[in-house]
PDB file of C-alpha atoms in Angstrom:
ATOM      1  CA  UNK A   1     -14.471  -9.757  41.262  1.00  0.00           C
ATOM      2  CA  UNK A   2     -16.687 -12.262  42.564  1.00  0.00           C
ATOM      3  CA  UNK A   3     -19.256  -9.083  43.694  1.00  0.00           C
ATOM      4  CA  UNK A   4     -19.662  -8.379  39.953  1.00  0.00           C
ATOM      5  CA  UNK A   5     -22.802  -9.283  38.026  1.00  0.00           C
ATOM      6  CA  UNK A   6     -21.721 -12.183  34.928  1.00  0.00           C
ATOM      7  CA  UNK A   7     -20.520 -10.651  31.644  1.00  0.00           C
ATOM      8  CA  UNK A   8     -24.042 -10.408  29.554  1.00  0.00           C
ATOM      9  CA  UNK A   9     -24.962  -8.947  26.005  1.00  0.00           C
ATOM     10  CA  UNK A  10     -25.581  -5.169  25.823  1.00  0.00           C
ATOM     11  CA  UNK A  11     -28.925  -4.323  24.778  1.00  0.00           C
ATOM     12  CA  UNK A  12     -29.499  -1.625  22.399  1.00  0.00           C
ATOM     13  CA  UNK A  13     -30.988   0.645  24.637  1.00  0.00           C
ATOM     14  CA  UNK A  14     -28.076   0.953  26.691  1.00  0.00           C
ATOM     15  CA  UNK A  15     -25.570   1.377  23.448  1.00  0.00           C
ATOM     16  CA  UNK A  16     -25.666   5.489  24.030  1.00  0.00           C
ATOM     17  CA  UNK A  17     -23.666   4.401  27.765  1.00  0.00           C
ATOM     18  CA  UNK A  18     -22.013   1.928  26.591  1.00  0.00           C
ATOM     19  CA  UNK A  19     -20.204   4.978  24.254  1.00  0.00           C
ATOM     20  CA  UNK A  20     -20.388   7.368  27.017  1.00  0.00           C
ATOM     21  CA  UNK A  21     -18.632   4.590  29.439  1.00  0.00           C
ATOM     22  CA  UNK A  22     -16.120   4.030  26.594  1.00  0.00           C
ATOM     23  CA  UNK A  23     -15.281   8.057  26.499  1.00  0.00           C
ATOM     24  CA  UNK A  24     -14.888   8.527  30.157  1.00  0.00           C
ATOM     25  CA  UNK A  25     -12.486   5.485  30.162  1.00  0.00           C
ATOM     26  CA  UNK A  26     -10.163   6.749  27.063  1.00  0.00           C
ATOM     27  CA  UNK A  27     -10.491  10.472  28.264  1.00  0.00           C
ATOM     28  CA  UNK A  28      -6.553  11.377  28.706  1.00  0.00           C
ATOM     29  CA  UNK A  29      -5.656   8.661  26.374  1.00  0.00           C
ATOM     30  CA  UNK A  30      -3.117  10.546  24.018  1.00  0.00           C
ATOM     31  CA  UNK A  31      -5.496   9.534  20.931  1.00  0.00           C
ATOM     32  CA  UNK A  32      -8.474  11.062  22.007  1.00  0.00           C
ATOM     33  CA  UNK A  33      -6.484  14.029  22.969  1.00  0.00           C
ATOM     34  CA  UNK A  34      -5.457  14.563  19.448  1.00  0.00           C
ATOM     35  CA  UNK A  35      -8.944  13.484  18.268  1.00  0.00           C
ATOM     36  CA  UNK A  36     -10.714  16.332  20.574  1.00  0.00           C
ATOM     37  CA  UNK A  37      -7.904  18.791  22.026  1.00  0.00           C
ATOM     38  CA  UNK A  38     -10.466  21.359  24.050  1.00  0.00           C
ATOM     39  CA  UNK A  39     -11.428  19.114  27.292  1.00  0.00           C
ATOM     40  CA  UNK A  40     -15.218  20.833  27.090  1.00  0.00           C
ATOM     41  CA  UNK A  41     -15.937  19.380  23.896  1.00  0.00           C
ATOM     42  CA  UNK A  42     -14.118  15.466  24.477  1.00  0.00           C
ATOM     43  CA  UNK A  43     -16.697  13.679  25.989  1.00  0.00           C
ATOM     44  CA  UNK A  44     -19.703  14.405  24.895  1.00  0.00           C
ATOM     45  CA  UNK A  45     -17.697  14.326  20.841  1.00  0.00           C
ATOM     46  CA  UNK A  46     -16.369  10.899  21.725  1.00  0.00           C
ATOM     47  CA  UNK A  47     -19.457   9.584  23.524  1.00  0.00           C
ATOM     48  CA  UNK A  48     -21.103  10.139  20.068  1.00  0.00           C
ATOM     49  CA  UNK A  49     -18.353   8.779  17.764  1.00  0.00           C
ATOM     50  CA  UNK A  50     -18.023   5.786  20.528  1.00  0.00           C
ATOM     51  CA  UNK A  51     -21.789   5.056  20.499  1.00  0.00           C
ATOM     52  CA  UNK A  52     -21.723   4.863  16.462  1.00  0.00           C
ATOM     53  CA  UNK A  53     -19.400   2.173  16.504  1.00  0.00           C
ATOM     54  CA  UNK A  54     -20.784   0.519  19.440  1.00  0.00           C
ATOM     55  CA  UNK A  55     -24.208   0.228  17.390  1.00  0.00           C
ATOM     56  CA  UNK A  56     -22.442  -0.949  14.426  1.00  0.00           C
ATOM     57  CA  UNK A  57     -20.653  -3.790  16.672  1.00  0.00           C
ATOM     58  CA  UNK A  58     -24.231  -4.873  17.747  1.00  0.00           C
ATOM     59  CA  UNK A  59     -25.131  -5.783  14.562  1.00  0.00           C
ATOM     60  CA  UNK A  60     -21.572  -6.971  13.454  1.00  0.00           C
ATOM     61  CA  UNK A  61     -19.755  -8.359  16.103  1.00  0.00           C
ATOM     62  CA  UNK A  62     -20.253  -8.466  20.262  1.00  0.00           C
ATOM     63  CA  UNK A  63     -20.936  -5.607  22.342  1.00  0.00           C
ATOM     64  CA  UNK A  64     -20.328  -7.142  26.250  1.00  0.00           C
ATOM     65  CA  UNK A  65     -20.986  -5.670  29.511  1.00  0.00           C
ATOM     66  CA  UNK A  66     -20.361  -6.031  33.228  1.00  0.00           C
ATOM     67  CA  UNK A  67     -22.876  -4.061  35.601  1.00  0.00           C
ATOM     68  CA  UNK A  68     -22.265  -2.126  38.640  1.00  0.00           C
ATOM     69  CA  UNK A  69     -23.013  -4.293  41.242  1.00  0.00           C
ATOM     70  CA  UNK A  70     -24.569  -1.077  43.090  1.00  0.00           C
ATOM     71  CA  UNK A  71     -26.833  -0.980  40.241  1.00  0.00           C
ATOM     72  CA  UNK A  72     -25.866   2.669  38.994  1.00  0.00           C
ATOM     73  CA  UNK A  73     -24.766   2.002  35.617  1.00  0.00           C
ATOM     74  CA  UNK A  74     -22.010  -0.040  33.630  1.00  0.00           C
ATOM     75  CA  UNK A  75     -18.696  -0.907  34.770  1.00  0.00           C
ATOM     76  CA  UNK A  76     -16.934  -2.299  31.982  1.00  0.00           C
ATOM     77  CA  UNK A  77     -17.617  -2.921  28.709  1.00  0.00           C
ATOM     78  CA  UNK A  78     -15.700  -5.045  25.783  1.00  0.00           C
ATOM     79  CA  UNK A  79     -16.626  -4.232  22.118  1.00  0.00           C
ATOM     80  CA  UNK A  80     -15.797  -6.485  18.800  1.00  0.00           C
ATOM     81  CA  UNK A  81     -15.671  -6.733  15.462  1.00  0.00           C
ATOM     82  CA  UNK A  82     -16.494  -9.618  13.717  1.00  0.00           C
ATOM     83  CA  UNK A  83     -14.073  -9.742  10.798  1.00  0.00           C
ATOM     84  CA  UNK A  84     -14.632 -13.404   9.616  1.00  0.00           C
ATOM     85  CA  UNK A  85     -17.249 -12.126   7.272  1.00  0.00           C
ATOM     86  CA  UNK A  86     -17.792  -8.945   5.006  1.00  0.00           C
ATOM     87  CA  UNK A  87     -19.220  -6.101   7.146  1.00  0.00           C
ATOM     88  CA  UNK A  88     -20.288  -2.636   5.421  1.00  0.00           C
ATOM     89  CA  UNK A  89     -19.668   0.555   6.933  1.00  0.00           C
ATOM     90  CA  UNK A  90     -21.883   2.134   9.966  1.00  0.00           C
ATOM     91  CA  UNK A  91     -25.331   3.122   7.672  1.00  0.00           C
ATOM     92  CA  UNK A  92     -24.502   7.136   6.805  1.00  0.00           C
ATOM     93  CA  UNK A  93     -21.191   6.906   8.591  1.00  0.00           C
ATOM     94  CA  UNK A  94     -19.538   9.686   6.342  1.00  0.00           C
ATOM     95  CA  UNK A  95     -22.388  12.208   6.948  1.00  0.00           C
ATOM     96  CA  UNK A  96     -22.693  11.082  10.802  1.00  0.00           C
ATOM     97  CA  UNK A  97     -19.578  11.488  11.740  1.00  0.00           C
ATOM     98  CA  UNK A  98     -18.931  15.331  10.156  1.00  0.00           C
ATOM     99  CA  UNK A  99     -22.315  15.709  12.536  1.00  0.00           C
ATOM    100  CA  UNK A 100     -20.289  14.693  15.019  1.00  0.00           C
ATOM    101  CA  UNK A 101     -17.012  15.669  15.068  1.00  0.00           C
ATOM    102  CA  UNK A 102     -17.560  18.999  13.570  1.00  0.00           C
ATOM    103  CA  UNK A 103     -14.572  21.507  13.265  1.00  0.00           C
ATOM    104  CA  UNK A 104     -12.604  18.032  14.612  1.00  0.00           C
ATOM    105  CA  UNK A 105     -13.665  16.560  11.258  1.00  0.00           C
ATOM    106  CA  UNK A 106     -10.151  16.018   9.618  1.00  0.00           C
ATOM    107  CA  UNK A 107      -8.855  14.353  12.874  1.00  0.00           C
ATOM    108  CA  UNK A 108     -11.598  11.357  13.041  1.00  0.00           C
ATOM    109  CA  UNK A 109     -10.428  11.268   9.103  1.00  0.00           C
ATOM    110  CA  UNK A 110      -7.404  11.227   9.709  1.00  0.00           C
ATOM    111  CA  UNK A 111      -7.631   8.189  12.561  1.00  0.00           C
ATOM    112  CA  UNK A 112     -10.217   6.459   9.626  1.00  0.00           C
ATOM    113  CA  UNK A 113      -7.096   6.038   6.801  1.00  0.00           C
ATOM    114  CA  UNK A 114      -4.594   5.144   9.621  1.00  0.00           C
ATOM    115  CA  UNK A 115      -6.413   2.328  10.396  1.00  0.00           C
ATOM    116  CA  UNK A 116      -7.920   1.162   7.165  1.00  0.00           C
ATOM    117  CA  UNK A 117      -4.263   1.592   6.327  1.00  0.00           C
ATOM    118  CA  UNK A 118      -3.095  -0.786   8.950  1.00  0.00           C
ATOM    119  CA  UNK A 119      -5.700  -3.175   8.824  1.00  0.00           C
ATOM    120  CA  UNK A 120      -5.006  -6.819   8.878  1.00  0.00           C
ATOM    121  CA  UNK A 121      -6.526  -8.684   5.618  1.00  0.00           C
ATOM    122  CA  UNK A 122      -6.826 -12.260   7.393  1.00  0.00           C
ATOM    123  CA  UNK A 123     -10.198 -13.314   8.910  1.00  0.00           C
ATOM    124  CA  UNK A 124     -10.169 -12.259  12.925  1.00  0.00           C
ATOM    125  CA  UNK A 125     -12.105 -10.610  15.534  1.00  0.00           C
ATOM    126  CA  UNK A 126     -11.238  -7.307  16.617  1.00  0.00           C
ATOM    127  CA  UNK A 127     -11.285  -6.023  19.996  1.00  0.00           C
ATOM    128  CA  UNK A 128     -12.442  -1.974  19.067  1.00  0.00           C
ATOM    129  CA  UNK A 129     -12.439  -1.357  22.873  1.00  0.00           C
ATOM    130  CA  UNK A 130     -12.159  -2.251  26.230  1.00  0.00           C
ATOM    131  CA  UNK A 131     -12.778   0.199  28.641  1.00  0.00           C
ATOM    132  CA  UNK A 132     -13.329  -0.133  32.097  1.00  0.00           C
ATOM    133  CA  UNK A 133     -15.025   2.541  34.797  1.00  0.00           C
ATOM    134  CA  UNK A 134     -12.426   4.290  37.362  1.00  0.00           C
ATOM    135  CA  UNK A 135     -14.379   3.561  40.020  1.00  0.00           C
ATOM    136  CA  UNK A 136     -13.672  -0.353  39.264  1.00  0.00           C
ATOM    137  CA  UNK A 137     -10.717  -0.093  38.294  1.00  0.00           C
ATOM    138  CA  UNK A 138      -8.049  -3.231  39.982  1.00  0.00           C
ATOM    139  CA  UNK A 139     -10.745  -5.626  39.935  1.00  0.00           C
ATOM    140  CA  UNK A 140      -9.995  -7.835  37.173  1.00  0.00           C
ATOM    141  CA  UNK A 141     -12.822  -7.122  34.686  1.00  0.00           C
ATOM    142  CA  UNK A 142     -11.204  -6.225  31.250  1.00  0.00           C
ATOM    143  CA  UNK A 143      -9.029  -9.498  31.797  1.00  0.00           C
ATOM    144  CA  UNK A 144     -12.674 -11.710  32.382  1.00  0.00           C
ATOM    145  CA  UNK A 145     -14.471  -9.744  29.150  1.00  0.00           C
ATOM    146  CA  UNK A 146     -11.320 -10.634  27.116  1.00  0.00           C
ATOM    147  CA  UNK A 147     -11.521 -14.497  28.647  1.00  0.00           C
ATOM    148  CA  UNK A 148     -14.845 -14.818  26.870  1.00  0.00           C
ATOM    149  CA  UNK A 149     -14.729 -14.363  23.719  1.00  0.00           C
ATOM    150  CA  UNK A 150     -10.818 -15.456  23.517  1.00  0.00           C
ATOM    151  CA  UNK A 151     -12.152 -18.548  24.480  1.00  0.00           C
ATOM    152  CA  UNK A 152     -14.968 -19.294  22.322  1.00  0.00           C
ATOM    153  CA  UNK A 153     -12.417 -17.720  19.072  1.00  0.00           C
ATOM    154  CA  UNK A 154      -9.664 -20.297  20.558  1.00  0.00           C
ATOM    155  CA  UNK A 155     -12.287 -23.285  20.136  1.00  0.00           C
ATOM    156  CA  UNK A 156     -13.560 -22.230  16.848  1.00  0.00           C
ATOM    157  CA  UNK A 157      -9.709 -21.431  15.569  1.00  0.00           C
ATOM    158  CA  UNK A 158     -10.493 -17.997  14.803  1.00  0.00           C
ATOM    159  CA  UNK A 159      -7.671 -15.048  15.952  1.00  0.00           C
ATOM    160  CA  UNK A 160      -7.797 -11.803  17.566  1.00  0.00           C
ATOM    161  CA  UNK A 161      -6.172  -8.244  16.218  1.00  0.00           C
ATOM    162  CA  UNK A 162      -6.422  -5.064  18.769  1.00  0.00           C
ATOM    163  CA  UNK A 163      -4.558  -1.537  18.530  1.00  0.00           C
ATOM    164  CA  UNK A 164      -3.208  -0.944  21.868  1.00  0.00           C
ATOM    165  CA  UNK A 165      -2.492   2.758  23.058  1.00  0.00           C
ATOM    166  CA  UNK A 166      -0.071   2.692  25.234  1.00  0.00           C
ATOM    167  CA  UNK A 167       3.310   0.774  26.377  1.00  0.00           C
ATOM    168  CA  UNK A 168       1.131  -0.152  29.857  1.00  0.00           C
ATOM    169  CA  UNK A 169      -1.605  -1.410  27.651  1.00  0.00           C
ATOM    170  CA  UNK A 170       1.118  -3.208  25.342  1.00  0.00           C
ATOM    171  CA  UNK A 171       1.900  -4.882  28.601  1.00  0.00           C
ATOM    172  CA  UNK A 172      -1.042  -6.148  29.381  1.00  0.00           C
ATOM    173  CA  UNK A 173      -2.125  -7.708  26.107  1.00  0.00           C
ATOM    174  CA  UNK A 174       1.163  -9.162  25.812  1.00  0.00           C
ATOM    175  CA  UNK A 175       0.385 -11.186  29.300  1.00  0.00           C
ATOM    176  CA  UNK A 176      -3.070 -12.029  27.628  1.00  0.00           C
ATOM    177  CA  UNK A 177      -1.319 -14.170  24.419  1.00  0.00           C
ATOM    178  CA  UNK A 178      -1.324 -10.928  21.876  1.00  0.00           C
ATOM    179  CA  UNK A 179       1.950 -10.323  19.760  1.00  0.00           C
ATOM    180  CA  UNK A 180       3.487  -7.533  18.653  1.00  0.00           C
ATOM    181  CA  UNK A 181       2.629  -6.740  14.564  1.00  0.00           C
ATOM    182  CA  UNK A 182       5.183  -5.595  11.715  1.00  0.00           C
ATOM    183  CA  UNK A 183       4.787  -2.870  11.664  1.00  0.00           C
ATOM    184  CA  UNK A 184       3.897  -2.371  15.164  1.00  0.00           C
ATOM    185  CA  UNK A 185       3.447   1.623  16.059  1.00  0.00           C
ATOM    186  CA  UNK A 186       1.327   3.634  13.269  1.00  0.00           C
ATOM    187  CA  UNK A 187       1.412   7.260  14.713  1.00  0.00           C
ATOM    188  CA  UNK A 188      -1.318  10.071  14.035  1.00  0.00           C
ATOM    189  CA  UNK A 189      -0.352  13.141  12.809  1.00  0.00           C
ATOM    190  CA  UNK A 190       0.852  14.086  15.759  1.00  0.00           C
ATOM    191  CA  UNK A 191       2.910  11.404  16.599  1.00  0.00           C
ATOM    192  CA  UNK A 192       0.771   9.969  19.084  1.00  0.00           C
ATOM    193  CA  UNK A 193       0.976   6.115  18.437  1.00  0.00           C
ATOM    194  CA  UNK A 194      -1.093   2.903  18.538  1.00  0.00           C
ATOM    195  CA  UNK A 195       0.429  -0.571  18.494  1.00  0.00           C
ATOM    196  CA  UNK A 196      -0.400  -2.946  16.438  1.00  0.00           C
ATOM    197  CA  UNK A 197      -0.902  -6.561  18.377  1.00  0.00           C
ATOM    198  CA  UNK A 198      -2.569 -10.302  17.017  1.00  0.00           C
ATOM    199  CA  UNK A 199      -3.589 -13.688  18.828  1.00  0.00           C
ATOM    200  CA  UNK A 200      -3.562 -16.583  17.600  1.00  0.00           C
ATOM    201  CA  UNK A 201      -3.814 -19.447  19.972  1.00  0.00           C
TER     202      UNK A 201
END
């Protein structure tokens, strides 16, 4: 880990791959499988949904990187929230994303009232993503992007809600200080779940 560049602020002309790093990443996660079933349409539809947010983050919460210490690109990547204040909606989101997502429209909807239905009400940060290249994978870098800003929220008192996507995931927030919610799965349509999981140091 030592090799790797220090965690520093995106900058918004690198937000488009910070989204496209984010949808390689979550590519065979069982979410964005439902969200985009045909595997010719998933990245590029993600990398646009994923990019959206991450611009929205900017502006509202933290958008973190790591670099490639080869210098080709990102390798990981840590996106948040900032729920200890009111935050509107992405500017247009509602017409964006049916730009977007297209005849996958209903899906992204569909992932929108699950969460907003699931939402905690209390004042946190939320960790929207963590995503990590597979080409630096093993090396330690979602737990040192997490480290950061879990510290500064520890100092200022401020907690941290995430929705994991899978029991390995589970795992490793769990080892990180996270807690399982009630409830704690909220399944899509299809069944597929996310985990609901809150620090509070």
């Amino acid at each position: 880990m030592s090799d790797y560049p220090e965690i520093r602020s995106a900058r918004e002309d690198e937000l488009g791959a910070v989204g496209h790093l984010i949808s390689q990443s979550f590519f065979h996660l069982g979410a964005c499988e439902y969200l985009v079933p045909p595997l010719e349409d998933r990245l590029q539809v993600h990398t646009d949904y994923f990019t959206l947010l991450t611009e929205h983050a900017n502006n509202y919460g933290r958008v973190d990187v790591i670099d490639d210490p080869s210098g080709n690109g990102l390798a990981a990547t840590a996106v948040w929230f900032d729920y200890t204040r009111e935050a509107p909606d992405p500017p247009n989101y509602e017409e964006r994303l049916r730009a977007l997502a297209g005849e996958y429209l209903d899906r992204f909807e569909a992932l929108d009232e699950l969460f907003a239905a699931h939402h905690p009400h209390d004042p946190h940060w939320h960790l929207a993503f963590l995503a990590v290249h597979a080409d630096h994978q093993e090396h330690g870098l979602g737990g040192k992007l997490m480290k950061r800003t879990h510290d500064e929220l520890d100092a200022a008192g401020v907690p941290q809600y995430l929705e994991a996507t899978n029991a390995n995931n589970v795992r490793l927030y769990r080892r990180t200080g996270y807690s399982d919610m009630e409830p704690f799965e909220m399944p899509l349509p299809d069944g597929t779940p996310f985990f609901r999981m809150w620090r509070k140091v």
